[in-house]
PDB file of C-alpha atoms and ligand atoms in Angstrom:
ATOM      1  CA  UNK A   6     324.305 178.899 130.135  1.00 85.00           C
ATOM      2  CA  UNK A   7     325.292 180.630 126.917  1.00 96.00           C
ATOM      3  CA  UNK A   8     325.896 184.335 127.375  1.00 98.00           C
ATOM      4  CA  UNK A   9     323.770 184.827 124.255  1.00 98.00           C
ATOM      5  CA  UNK A  10     320.605 183.273 125.679  1.00 98.00           C
ATOM      6  CA  UNK A  11     318.746 185.074 128.408  1.00 98.00           C
ATOM      7  CA  UNK A  12     315.781 183.697 130.285  1.00 98.00           C
ATOM      8  CA  UNK A  13     313.306 185.313 132.633  1.00 98.00           C
ATOM      9  CA  UNK A  14     309.981 184.379 134.200  1.00 98.00           C
ATOM     10  CA  UNK A  15     307.031 186.714 134.670  1.00 98.00           C
ATOM     11  CA  UNK A  16     303.285 186.078 134.904  1.00 98.00           C
ATOM     12  CA  UNK A  17     303.782 182.353 134.441  1.00 98.00           C
ATOM     13  CA  UNK A  18     305.695 182.834 131.177  1.00 98.00           C
ATOM     14  CA  UNK A  19     309.278 181.797 130.573  1.00 98.00           C
ATOM     15  CA  UNK A  20     310.884 184.131 128.062  1.00 98.00           C
ATOM     16  CA  UNK A  21     313.826 182.672 126.157  1.00 98.00           C
ATOM     17  CA  UNK A  22     315.669 185.347 124.228  1.00 98.00           C
ATOM     18  CA  UNK A  23     318.369 184.847 121.622  1.00 98.00           C
ATOM     19  CA  UNK A  24     320.643 187.828 122.089  1.00 98.00           C
ATOM     20  CA  UNK A  25     323.640 187.770 119.784  1.00 98.00           C
ATOM     21  CA  UNK A  26     322.918 190.806 117.629  1.00 98.00           C
ATOM     22  CA  UNK A  27     326.477 191.088 116.243  1.00 98.00           C
ATOM     23  CA  UNK A  28     325.948 187.753 114.485  1.00 98.00           C
ATOM     24  CA  UNK A  29     322.279 188.319 113.673  1.00 98.00           C
ATOM     25  CA  UNK A  30     321.449 185.738 116.343  1.00 98.00           C
ATOM     26  CA  UNK A  31     323.242 182.893 114.560  1.00 98.00           C
ATOM     27  CA  UNK A  32     322.855 179.969 116.958  1.00 98.00           C
ATOM     28  CA  UNK A  33     326.013 178.231 118.160  1.00 97.00           C
ATOM     29  CA  UNK A  34     326.239 175.017 120.151  1.00 96.00           C
ATOM     30  CA  UNK A  35     326.122 176.541 123.652  1.00 97.00           C
ATOM     31  CA  UNK A  36     323.042 178.528 122.578  1.00 98.00           C
ATOM     32  CA  UNK A  37     321.291 175.335 121.453  1.00 98.00           C
ATOM     33  CA  UNK A  38     322.172 173.724 124.779  1.00 98.00           C
ATOM     34  CA  UNK A  39     320.832 176.682 126.771  1.00 98.00           C
ATOM     35  CA  UNK A  40     317.620 176.767 124.772  1.00 98.00           C
ATOM     36  CA  UNK A  41     317.119 173.017 125.199  1.00 98.00           C
ATOM     37  CA  UNK A  42     317.687 173.407 128.955  1.00 98.00           C
ATOM     38  CA  UNK A  43     315.196 176.292 129.079  1.00 98.00           C
ATOM     39  CA  UNK A  44     312.507 174.237 127.316  1.00 98.00           C
ATOM     40  CA  UNK A  45     313.087 171.313 129.691  1.00 98.00           C
ATOM     41  CA  UNK A  46     312.849 173.702 132.608  1.00 98.00           C
ATOM     42  CA  UNK A  47     309.498 174.997 131.336  1.00 98.00           C
ATOM     43  CA  UNK A  48     308.199 171.443 131.044  1.00 97.00           C
ATOM     44  CA  UNK A  49     309.304 170.567 134.585  1.00 98.00           C
ATOM     45  CA  UNK A  50     308.365 173.774 136.422  1.00 97.00           C
ATOM     46  CA  UNK A  51     304.728 173.916 137.523  1.00 96.00           C
ATOM     47  CA  UNK A  52     304.876 177.683 137.890  1.00 97.00           C
ATOM     48  CA  UNK A  53     305.558 178.077 134.156  1.00 98.00           C
ATOM     49  CA  UNK A  54     302.503 177.885 131.930  1.00 98.00           C
ATOM     50  CA  UNK A  55     303.927 178.937 128.558  1.00 98.00           C
ATOM     51  CA  UNK A  56     307.207 179.827 126.863  1.00 98.00           C
ATOM     52  CA  UNK A  57     307.892 182.872 124.719  1.00 98.00           C
ATOM     53  CA  UNK A  58     310.776 182.622 122.251  1.00 99.00           C
ATOM     54  CA  UNK A  59     312.133 185.962 121.080  1.00 98.00           C
ATOM     55  CA  UNK A  60     315.138 187.451 119.330  1.00 98.00           C
ATOM     56  CA  UNK A  61     316.336 191.008 118.958  1.00 98.00           C
ATOM     57  CA  UNK A  62     315.035 193.814 116.810  1.00 97.00           C
ATOM     58  CA  UNK A  63     316.025 192.973 113.232  1.00 98.00           C
ATOM     59  CA  UNK A  64     316.976 189.373 113.895  1.00 98.00           C
ATOM     60  CA  UNK A  65     314.967 186.494 115.252  1.00 98.00           C
ATOM     61  CA  UNK A  66     317.799 184.215 114.087  1.00 98.00           C
ATOM     62  CA  UNK A  67     320.100 183.914 111.062  1.00 98.00           C
ATOM     63  CA  UNK A  68     320.145 180.167 111.630  1.00 98.00           C
ATOM     64  CA  UNK A  69     322.802 177.739 112.685  1.00 97.00           C
ATOM     65  CA  UNK A  70     326.228 179.286 113.186  1.00 97.00           C
ATOM     66  CA  UNK A  71     328.003 178.467 109.932  1.00 95.00           C
ATOM     67  CA  UNK A  72     331.327 178.266 111.750  1.00 94.00           C
ATOM     68  CA  UNK A  73     329.928 175.333 113.730  1.00 94.00           C
ATOM     69  CA  UNK A  74     328.843 173.710 110.455  1.00 94.00           C
ATOM     70  CA  UNK A  75     332.403 174.100 109.188  1.00 93.00           C
ATOM     71  CA  UNK A  76     333.926 172.745 112.407  1.00 92.00           C
ATOM     72  CA  UNK A  77     331.731 169.658 112.149  1.00 91.00           C
ATOM     73  CA  UNK A  78     332.510 169.247 108.441  1.00 88.00           C
ATOM     74  CA  UNK A  79     336.214 169.336 109.265  1.00 88.00           C
ATOM     75  CA  UNK A  80     335.830 166.321 111.514  1.00 84.00           C
ATOM     76  CA  UNK A  81     334.394 167.782 114.695  1.00 77.00           C
ATOM     77  CA  UNK A  82     332.688 165.504 117.160  1.00 79.00           C
ATOM     78  CA  UNK A  83     328.929 165.087 117.241  1.00 80.00           C
ATOM     79  CA  UNK A  84     328.057 166.679 120.548  1.00 81.00           C
ATOM     80  CA  UNK A  85     324.282 166.516 120.583  1.00 93.00           C
ATOM     81  CA  UNK A  86     323.256 170.115 121.345  1.00 96.00           C
ATOM     82  CA  UNK A  87     321.265 170.566 118.144  1.00 97.00           C
ATOM     83  CA  UNK A  88     319.488 167.262 118.564  1.00 97.00           C
ATOM     84  CA  UNK A  89     318.714 168.094 122.211  1.00 98.00           C
ATOM     85  CA  UNK A  90     317.154 171.406 121.180  1.00 98.00           C
ATOM     86  CA  UNK A  91     315.127 169.916 118.313  1.00 98.00           C
ATOM     87  CA  UNK A  92     313.769 167.165 120.528  1.00 98.00           C
ATOM     88  CA  UNK A  93     312.999 169.584 123.355  1.00 98.00           C
ATOM     89  CA  UNK A  94     311.031 171.670 120.857  1.00 98.00           C
ATOM     90  CA  UNK A  95     309.200 168.721 119.340  1.00 98.00           C
ATOM     91  CA  UNK A  96     308.481 167.189 122.740  1.00 97.00           C
ATOM     92  CA  UNK A  97     307.608 170.352 124.635  1.00 97.00           C
ATOM     93  CA  UNK A  98     304.653 170.014 126.991  1.00 97.00           C
ATOM     94  CA  UNK A  99     303.916 173.704 127.454  1.00 98.00           C
ATOM     95  CA  UNK A 100     302.628 176.099 124.767  1.00 98.00           C
ATOM     96  CA  UNK A 101     305.287 177.832 122.681  1.00 98.00           C
ATOM     97  CA  UNK A 102     304.731 181.383 121.454  1.00 99.00           C
ATOM     98  CA  UNK A 103     307.234 183.209 119.236  1.00 99.00           C
ATOM     99  CA  UNK A 104     307.823 186.896 118.525  1.00 99.00           C
ATOM    100  CA  UNK A 105     309.666 187.487 115.250  1.00 99.00           C
ATOM    101  CA  UNK A 106     310.973 190.915 114.342  1.00 98.00           C
ATOM    102  CA  UNK A 107     313.331 190.611 111.394  1.00 98.00           C
ATOM    103  CA  UNK A 108     315.370 187.791 109.897  1.00 98.00           C
ATOM    104  CA  UNK A 109     314.291 184.199 110.422  1.00 99.00           C
ATOM    105  CA  UNK A 110     316.659 181.930 108.499  1.00 98.00           C
ATOM    106  CA  UNK A 111     317.186 178.173 108.611  1.00 98.00           C
ATOM    107  CA  UNK A 112     316.405 176.942 112.116  1.00 98.00           C
ATOM    108  CA  UNK A 113     315.125 180.506 112.723  1.00 98.00           C
ATOM    109  CA  UNK A 114     312.236 179.549 110.444  1.00 99.00           C
ATOM    110  CA  UNK A 115     311.909 175.830 111.116  1.00 98.00           C
ATOM    111  CA  UNK A 116     311.714 176.226 114.905  1.00 98.00           C
ATOM    112  CA  UNK A 117     308.579 178.317 114.319  1.00 98.00           C
ATOM    113  CA  UNK A 118     306.873 175.235 112.891  1.00 98.00           C
ATOM    114  CA  UNK A 119     306.881 173.840 116.443  1.00 98.00           C
ATOM    115  CA  UNK A 120     305.333 176.948 117.970  1.00 98.00           C
ATOM    116  CA  UNK A 121     301.648 177.166 118.773  1.00 98.00           C
ATOM    117  CA  UNK A 122     301.368 180.890 118.009  1.00 98.00           C
ATOM    118  CA  UNK A 123     303.805 183.037 116.017  1.00 99.00           C
ATOM    119  CA  UNK A 124     303.561 186.835 115.937  1.00 99.00           C
ATOM    120  CA  UNK A 125     305.687 188.609 113.331  1.00 99.00           C
ATOM    121  CA  UNK A 126     306.510 192.204 112.468  1.00 98.00           C
ATOM    122  CA  UNK A 127     305.770 193.278 108.876  1.00 98.00           C
ATOM    123  CA  UNK A 128     309.457 193.573 107.972  1.00 98.00           C
ATOM    124  CA  UNK A 129     310.257 189.989 108.965  1.00 98.00           C
ATOM    125  CA  UNK A 130     311.570 187.543 106.366  1.00 98.00           C
ATOM    126  CA  UNK A 131     311.556 183.771 106.444  1.00 99.00           C
ATOM    127  CA  UNK A 132     314.019 181.669 104.457  1.00 98.00           C
ATOM    128  CA  UNK A 133     315.606 178.223 104.582  1.00 98.00           C
ATOM    129  CA  UNK A 134     318.565 178.078 102.161  1.00 98.00           C
ATOM    130  CA  UNK A 135     319.275 174.423 103.010  1.00 98.00           C
ATOM    131  CA  UNK A 136     319.720 173.126  99.479  1.00 98.00           C
ATOM    132  CA  UNK A 137     321.852 176.086  98.408  1.00 97.00           C
ATOM    133  CA  UNK A 138     324.196 175.167 101.256  1.00 97.00           C
ATOM    134  CA  UNK A 139     324.288 171.552 100.060  1.00 97.00           C
ATOM    135  CA  UNK A 140     322.117 170.573 103.055  1.00 98.00           C
ATOM    136  CA  UNK A 141     318.606 169.204 103.603  1.00 98.00           C
ATOM    137  CA  UNK A 142     315.607 170.411 105.622  1.00 98.00           C
ATOM    138  CA  UNK A 143     315.795 169.782 109.377  1.00 98.00           C
ATOM    139  CA  UNK A 144     313.873 170.125 112.638  1.00 98.00           C
ATOM    140  CA  UNK A 145     311.064 167.942 111.325  1.00 98.00           C
ATOM    141  CA  UNK A 146     310.251 170.614 108.749  1.00 98.00           C
ATOM    142  CA  UNK A 147     310.099 168.089 105.909  1.00 98.00           C
ATOM    143  CA  UNK A 148     307.152 166.503 107.722  1.00 98.00           C
ATOM    144  CA  UNK A 149     305.476 169.546 109.261  1.00 98.00           C
ATOM    145  CA  UNK A 150     305.702 172.102 106.450  1.00 98.00           C
ATOM    146  CA  UNK A 151     303.703 170.232 103.765  1.00 98.00           C
ATOM    147  CA  UNK A 152     300.885 169.702 106.290  1.00 98.00           C
ATOM    148  CA  UNK A 153     301.055 173.283 107.458  1.00 98.00           C
ATOM    149  CA  UNK A 154     301.203 175.055 104.101  1.00 98.00           C
ATOM    150  CA  UNK A 155     300.659 172.462 101.375  1.00 98.00           C
ATOM    151  CA  UNK A 156     303.253 170.782  99.191  1.00 98.00           C
ATOM    152  CA  UNK A 157     304.057 173.613  96.808  1.00 98.00           C
ATOM    153  CA  UNK A 158     304.582 176.326  99.401  1.00 98.00           C
ATOM    154  CA  UNK A 159     306.615 173.898 101.511  1.00 98.00           C
ATOM    155  CA  UNK A 160     308.666 173.013  98.468  1.00 98.00           C
ATOM    156  CA  UNK A 161     309.228 176.670  97.596  1.00 98.00           C
ATOM    157  CA  UNK A 162     310.369 177.400 101.158  1.00 98.00           C
ATOM    158  CA  UNK A 163     312.400 174.286 101.943  1.00 98.00           C
ATOM    159  CA  UNK A 164     313.746 173.246  98.539  1.00 98.00           C
ATOM    160  CA  UNK A 165     313.737 176.386  96.385  1.00 98.00           C
ATOM    161  CA  UNK A 166     314.942 178.537  99.251  1.00 98.00           C
ATOM    162  CA  UNK A 167     312.233 181.120  98.515  1.00 98.00           C
ATOM    163  CA  UNK A 168     312.015 184.066 100.878  1.00 98.00           C
ATOM    164  CA  UNK A 169     308.592 184.599 102.431  1.00 98.00           C
ATOM    165  CA  UNK A 170     307.725 188.023 103.749  1.00 98.00           C
ATOM    166  CA  UNK A 171     305.510 188.301 106.820  1.00 98.00           C
ATOM    167  CA  UNK A 172     302.251 188.242 104.849  1.00 98.00           C
ATOM    168  CA  UNK A 173     303.379 185.248 102.804  1.00 98.00           C
ATOM    169  CA  UNK A 174     304.398 183.488 106.004  1.00 98.00           C
ATOM    170  CA  UNK A 175     300.945 184.213 107.419  1.00 98.00           C
ATOM    171  CA  UNK A 176     299.285 182.893 104.250  1.00 98.00           C
ATOM    172  CA  UNK A 177     301.475 179.790 104.636  1.00 98.00           C
ATOM    173  CA  UNK A 178     300.224 179.287 108.243  1.00 98.00           C
ATOM    174  CA  UNK A 179     303.712 179.810 109.614  1.00 98.00           C
ATOM    175  CA  UNK A 180     302.613 183.045 111.279  1.00 98.00           C
ATOM    176  CA  UNK A 181     299.427 183.629 113.266  1.00 98.00           C
ATOM    177  CA  UNK A 182     299.383 187.448 113.231  1.00 98.00           C
ATOM    178  CA  UNK A 183     301.393 190.210 111.596  1.00 98.00           C
ATOM    179  CA  UNK A 184     301.628 193.129 114.002  1.00 98.00           C
ATOM    180  CA  UNK A 185     303.608 196.349 114.139  1.00 98.00           C
ATOM    181  CA  UNK A 186     307.238 195.953 115.109  1.00 98.00           C
ATOM    182  CA  UNK A 187     306.681 198.042 118.266  1.00 98.00           C
ATOM    183  CA  UNK A 188     303.894 195.692 119.370  1.00 98.00           C
ATOM    184  CA  UNK A 189     305.091 192.297 118.299  1.00 98.00           C
ATOM    185  CA  UNK A 190     306.644 191.283 121.578  1.00 98.00           C
ATOM    186  CA  UNK A 191     303.856 192.714 123.718  1.00 98.00           C
ATOM    187  CA  UNK A 192     301.218 190.901 121.680  1.00 98.00           C
ATOM    188  CA  UNK A 193     303.148 187.643 121.814  1.00 98.00           C
ATOM    189  CA  UNK A 194     303.679 188.084 125.569  1.00 98.00           C
ATOM    190  CA  UNK A 195     299.984 188.840 126.134  1.00 98.00           C
ATOM    191  CA  UNK A 196     299.071 185.646 124.288  1.00 98.00           C
ATOM    192  CA  UNK A 197     301.588 183.656 126.346  1.00 98.00           C
ATOM    193  CA  UNK A 198     300.250 185.145 129.594  1.00 98.00           C
ATOM    194  CA  UNK A 199     296.672 184.340 128.546  1.00 98.00           C
ATOM    195  CA  UNK A 200     297.686 180.737 127.826  1.00 98.00           C
ATOM    196  CA  UNK A 201     299.554 180.473 131.133  1.00 98.00           C
ATOM    197  CA  UNK A 202     296.403 181.610 132.956  1.00 98.00           C
ATOM    198  CA  UNK A 203     294.238 178.824 131.461  1.00 98.00           C
ATOM    199  CA  UNK A 204     293.362 175.759 133.540  1.00 97.00           C
ATOM    200  CA  UNK A 205     296.659 173.876 133.273  1.00 96.00           C
ATOM    201  CA  UNK A 206     295.446 170.327 132.894  1.00 96.00           C
ATOM    202  CA  UNK A 207     292.833 171.231 130.291  1.00 98.00           C
ATOM    203  CA  UNK A 208     295.456 173.218 128.390  1.00 98.00           C
ATOM    204  CA  UNK A 209     297.923 170.343 128.490  1.00 97.00           C
ATOM    205  CA  UNK A 210     295.392 167.773 127.298  1.00 98.00           C
ATOM    206  CA  UNK A 211     293.877 170.093 124.688  1.00 98.00           C
ATOM    207  CA  UNK A 212     297.295 170.957 123.291  1.00 98.00           C
ATOM    208  CA  UNK A 213     298.293 167.294 123.054  1.00 97.00           C
ATOM    209  CA  UNK A 214     295.087 166.527 121.182  1.00 98.00           C
ATOM    210  CA  UNK A 215     295.641 169.407 118.769  1.00 97.00           C
ATOM    211  CA  UNK A 216     299.295 168.571 118.150  1.00 96.00           C
ATOM    212  CA  UNK A 217     298.784 164.821 117.929  1.00 95.00           C
ATOM    213  CA  UNK A 218     301.316 162.063 118.554  1.00 95.00           C
ATOM    214  CA  UNK A 219     305.011 162.969 118.387  1.00 96.00           C
ATOM    215  CA  UNK A 220     306.537 159.623 117.408  1.00 97.00           C
ATOM    216  CA  UNK A 221     306.552 160.216 113.652  1.00 97.00           C
ATOM    217  CA  UNK A 222     307.952 163.710 114.159  1.00 98.00           C
ATOM    218  CA  UNK A 223     310.801 162.508 116.369  1.00 98.00           C
ATOM    219  CA  UNK A 224     311.546 159.754 113.865  1.00 98.00           C
ATOM    220  CA  UNK A 225     311.659 162.283 111.021  1.00 98.00           C
ATOM    221  CA  UNK A 226     313.997 164.549 112.997  1.00 98.00           C
ATOM    222  CA  UNK A 227     316.378 161.601 113.358  1.00 97.00           C
ATOM    223  CA  UNK A 228     316.236 160.761 109.644  1.00 98.00           C
ATOM    224  CA  UNK A 229     316.799 164.411 108.678  1.00 98.00           C
ATOM    225  CA  UNK A 230     319.725 164.687 111.107  1.00 96.00           C
ATOM    226  CA  UNK A 231     321.397 161.630 109.618  1.00 96.00           C
ATOM    227  CA  UNK A 232     321.187 163.117 106.121  1.00 97.00           C
ATOM    228  CA  UNK A 233     322.129 166.569 107.404  1.00 96.00           C
ATOM    229  CA  UNK A 234     325.322 165.351 109.045  1.00 94.00           C
ATOM    230  CA  UNK A 235     326.308 163.427 105.934  1.00 95.00           C
ATOM    231  CA  UNK A 236     325.606 166.471 103.791  1.00 96.00           C
ATOM    232  CA  UNK A 237     327.728 168.690 106.059  1.00 95.00           C
ATOM    233  CA  UNK A 238     330.728 166.650 104.953  1.00 93.00           C
ATOM    234  CA  UNK A 239     329.869 166.796 101.257  1.00 95.00           C
ATOM    235  CA  UNK A 240     331.754 168.747  98.622  1.00 94.00           C
ATOM    236  CA  UNK A 241     328.567 170.710  97.832  1.00 96.00           C
ATOM    237  CA  UNK A 242     328.402 171.959 101.410  1.00 96.00           C
ATOM    238  CA  UNK A 243     332.122 172.739 101.564  1.00 93.00           C
ATOM    239  CA  UNK A 244     331.882 174.928  98.467  1.00 94.00           C
ATOM    240  CA  UNK A 245     328.893 176.809  99.920  1.00 95.00           C
ATOM    241  CA  UNK A 246     330.584 177.370 103.296  1.00 93.00           C
ATOM    242  CA  UNK A 247     333.757 178.618 101.608  1.00 91.00           C
ATOM    243  CA  UNK A 248     331.661 181.068  99.587  1.00 92.00           C
ATOM    244  CA  UNK A 249     330.053 182.366 102.815  1.00 91.00           C
ATOM    245  CA  UNK A 250     333.404 182.723 104.571  1.00 89.00           C
ATOM    246  CA  UNK A 251     335.133 184.483 101.664  1.00 89.00           C
ATOM    247  CA  UNK A 252     332.389 187.143 101.707  1.00 76.00           C
ATOM    248  CA  UNK A 253     333.350 187.980 105.305  1.00 67.00           C
TER     249      UNK A 253
HETATM  250  N1  LIG B 311     326.518 181.875 111.035  1.00 71.39           N
HETATM  251  C1  LIG B 311     327.593 182.558 111.462  1.00 71.39           C
HETATM  252  N2  LIG B 311     327.698 183.899 111.374  1.00 71.39           N
HETATM  253  C2  LIG B 311     326.655 184.548 110.828  1.00 71.39           C
HETATM  254  C3  LIG B 311     325.504 183.912 110.363  1.00 71.39           C
HETATM  255  C4  LIG B 311     325.446 182.490 110.490  1.00 71.39           C
HETATM  256  N3  LIG B 311     324.398 181.791 110.120  1.00 71.39           N
HETATM  257  N4  LIG B 311     324.654 184.829 109.878  1.00 71.39           N
HETATM  258  C5  LIG B 311     325.247 186.014 110.037  1.00 71.39           C
HETATM  259  N5  LIG B 311     326.456 185.846 110.605  1.00 71.39           N
HETATM  260  C6  LIG B 311     327.426 186.881 110.984  1.00 71.39           C
HETATM  261  C7  LIG B 311     328.244 187.342 109.792  1.00 71.39           C
HETATM  262  O1  LIG B 311     329.325 186.456 109.574  1.00 71.39           O
HETATM  263  C8  LIG B 311     328.670 188.710 110.255  1.00 71.39           C
HETATM  264  O2  LIG B 311     329.738 188.551 111.129  1.00 71.39           O
HETATM  265  P1  LIG B 311     331.022 189.534 111.048  1.00 71.39           P
HETATM  266  O3  LIG B 311     330.452 190.915 111.328  1.00 71.39           O
HETATM  267  O4  LIG B 311     331.947 189.029 112.102  1.00 71.39           O
HETATM  268  O5  LIG B 311     331.555 189.392 109.639  1.00 71.39           O
HETATM  269  C9  LIG B 311     327.479 189.189 111.074  1.00 71.39           C
HETATM  270  O6  LIG B 311     326.735 188.028 111.423  1.00 71.39           O
HETATM  271  C10 LIG B 311     326.543 190.112 110.322  1.00 71.39           C
HETATM  272  O7  LIG B 311     326.182 189.470 109.133  1.00 71.39           O
HETATM  273  P2  LIG B 311     326.220 190.209 107.707  1.00 71.39           P
HETATM  274  O8  LIG B 311     326.244 189.136 106.654  1.00 71.39           O
HETATM  275  O9  LIG B 311     327.316 191.210 107.697  1.00 71.39           O
HETATM  276  O10 LIG B 311     324.820 190.968 107.746  1.00 71.39           O
HETATM  277  P3  LIG B 311     323.839 191.219 106.541  1.00 71.39           P
HETATM  278  O11 LIG B 311     322.719 192.019 107.114  1.00 71.39           O
HETATM  279  O12 LIG B 311     324.556 191.718 105.346  1.00 71.39           O
HETATM  280  O13 LIG B 311     323.267 189.749 106.166  1.00 71.39           O
HETATM  281  C11 LIG B 311     322.339 187.602 106.609  1.00 71.39           C
HETATM  282  C12 LIG B 311     322.585 189.001 107.129  1.00 71.39           C
HETATM  283  C13 LIG B 311     321.730 186.813 107.744  1.00 71.39           C
HETATM  284  C14 LIG B 311     321.368 187.642 105.423  1.00 71.39           C
HETATM  285  C15 LIG B 311     323.668 186.936 106.135  1.00 71.39           C
HETATM  286  O14 LIG B 311     324.622 187.090 107.185  1.00 71.39           O
HETATM  287  C16 LIG B 311     323.538 185.477 105.849  1.00 71.39           C
HETATM  288  O15 LIG B 311     323.139 185.085 104.763  1.00 71.39           O
HETATM  289  N6  LIG B 311     323.873 184.621 106.828  1.00 71.39           N
HETATM  290  C17 LIG B 311     323.858 183.197 106.656  1.00 71.39           C
HETATM  291  C18 LIG B 311     322.469 182.653 106.850  1.00 71.39           C
HETATM  292  C19 LIG B 311     322.472 181.154 106.707  1.00 71.39           C
HETATM  293  O16 LIG B 311     322.757 180.616 105.650  1.00 71.39           O
HETATM  294  N7  LIG B 311     322.157 180.443 107.802  1.00 71.39           N
HETATM  295  C20 LIG B 311     322.205 179.021 107.857  1.00 71.39           C
HETATM  296  C21 LIG B 311     320.903 178.457 107.433  1.00 71.39           C
HETATM  297  S1  LIG B 311     320.901 176.688 107.429  1.00 71.39           S
END
């Protein structure tokens, strides 16, 4: 387990918390692995009815750890943690609820597209600077976002790198409810508990019907990953990563 991911179970809900506040919850490889494991555990454990994904106050997640991007670009091995997490998200069999209180960048935004209910505090911001980093959209977002919010909003978010505030994210169907920062986790937890208390089989079947088949989504994740990994080794990406590191 990553020291930066904590999990706990209460009232039939598995809470998965990203807890790396010093780095604004940037997600490194061990964190991806731990989150993938947690989602698999939720799918396999009959006592768990729903999963709540949360961050810390001020940061849901600042996205993939850029140092890991650089390590891969410099010839690091493909180790599969990111893919495992994305596929665990896309294939999850239990409802996913998210509580966002602050920054949601890159995968911090695109993972929300896999959640069934997202609660966000008013000060939250949502941004995917993929193209500015020389990269491409990931996590199936190129397929999900246009359906979720329409082409132009999806394009603004994923290609322009526009920042959505909480109300814009709600208007874009990325967020279900905007609630006060003090309440965001309680409201998200209450929703997760309510889902976990539903008749399990009906919930599972109903959710599958609402979400629809996963094959096209999994296929898109693979196509995006192929481009993403190629882009990580591009000159455009190298220049962007150097710019980020020299600001440190
Ligand atoms: N990867 C690695 N480290 C990150 C990070 C990321 N994605 N995001 C933030 N951090 C680290 C910073 O390097 C800094 O570490 P340091 O204190 O050791 O220097 C720490 O988190 C705090 O970040 P800082 O930039 O000082 O905070 P800020 O409030 O001024 O800005 C962000 C926060 C998130 C806006 C800014 O850090 C940022 O733009 N991060 C990159 C986001 C990104 O591009 N993610 C990838 C998307 S694909």
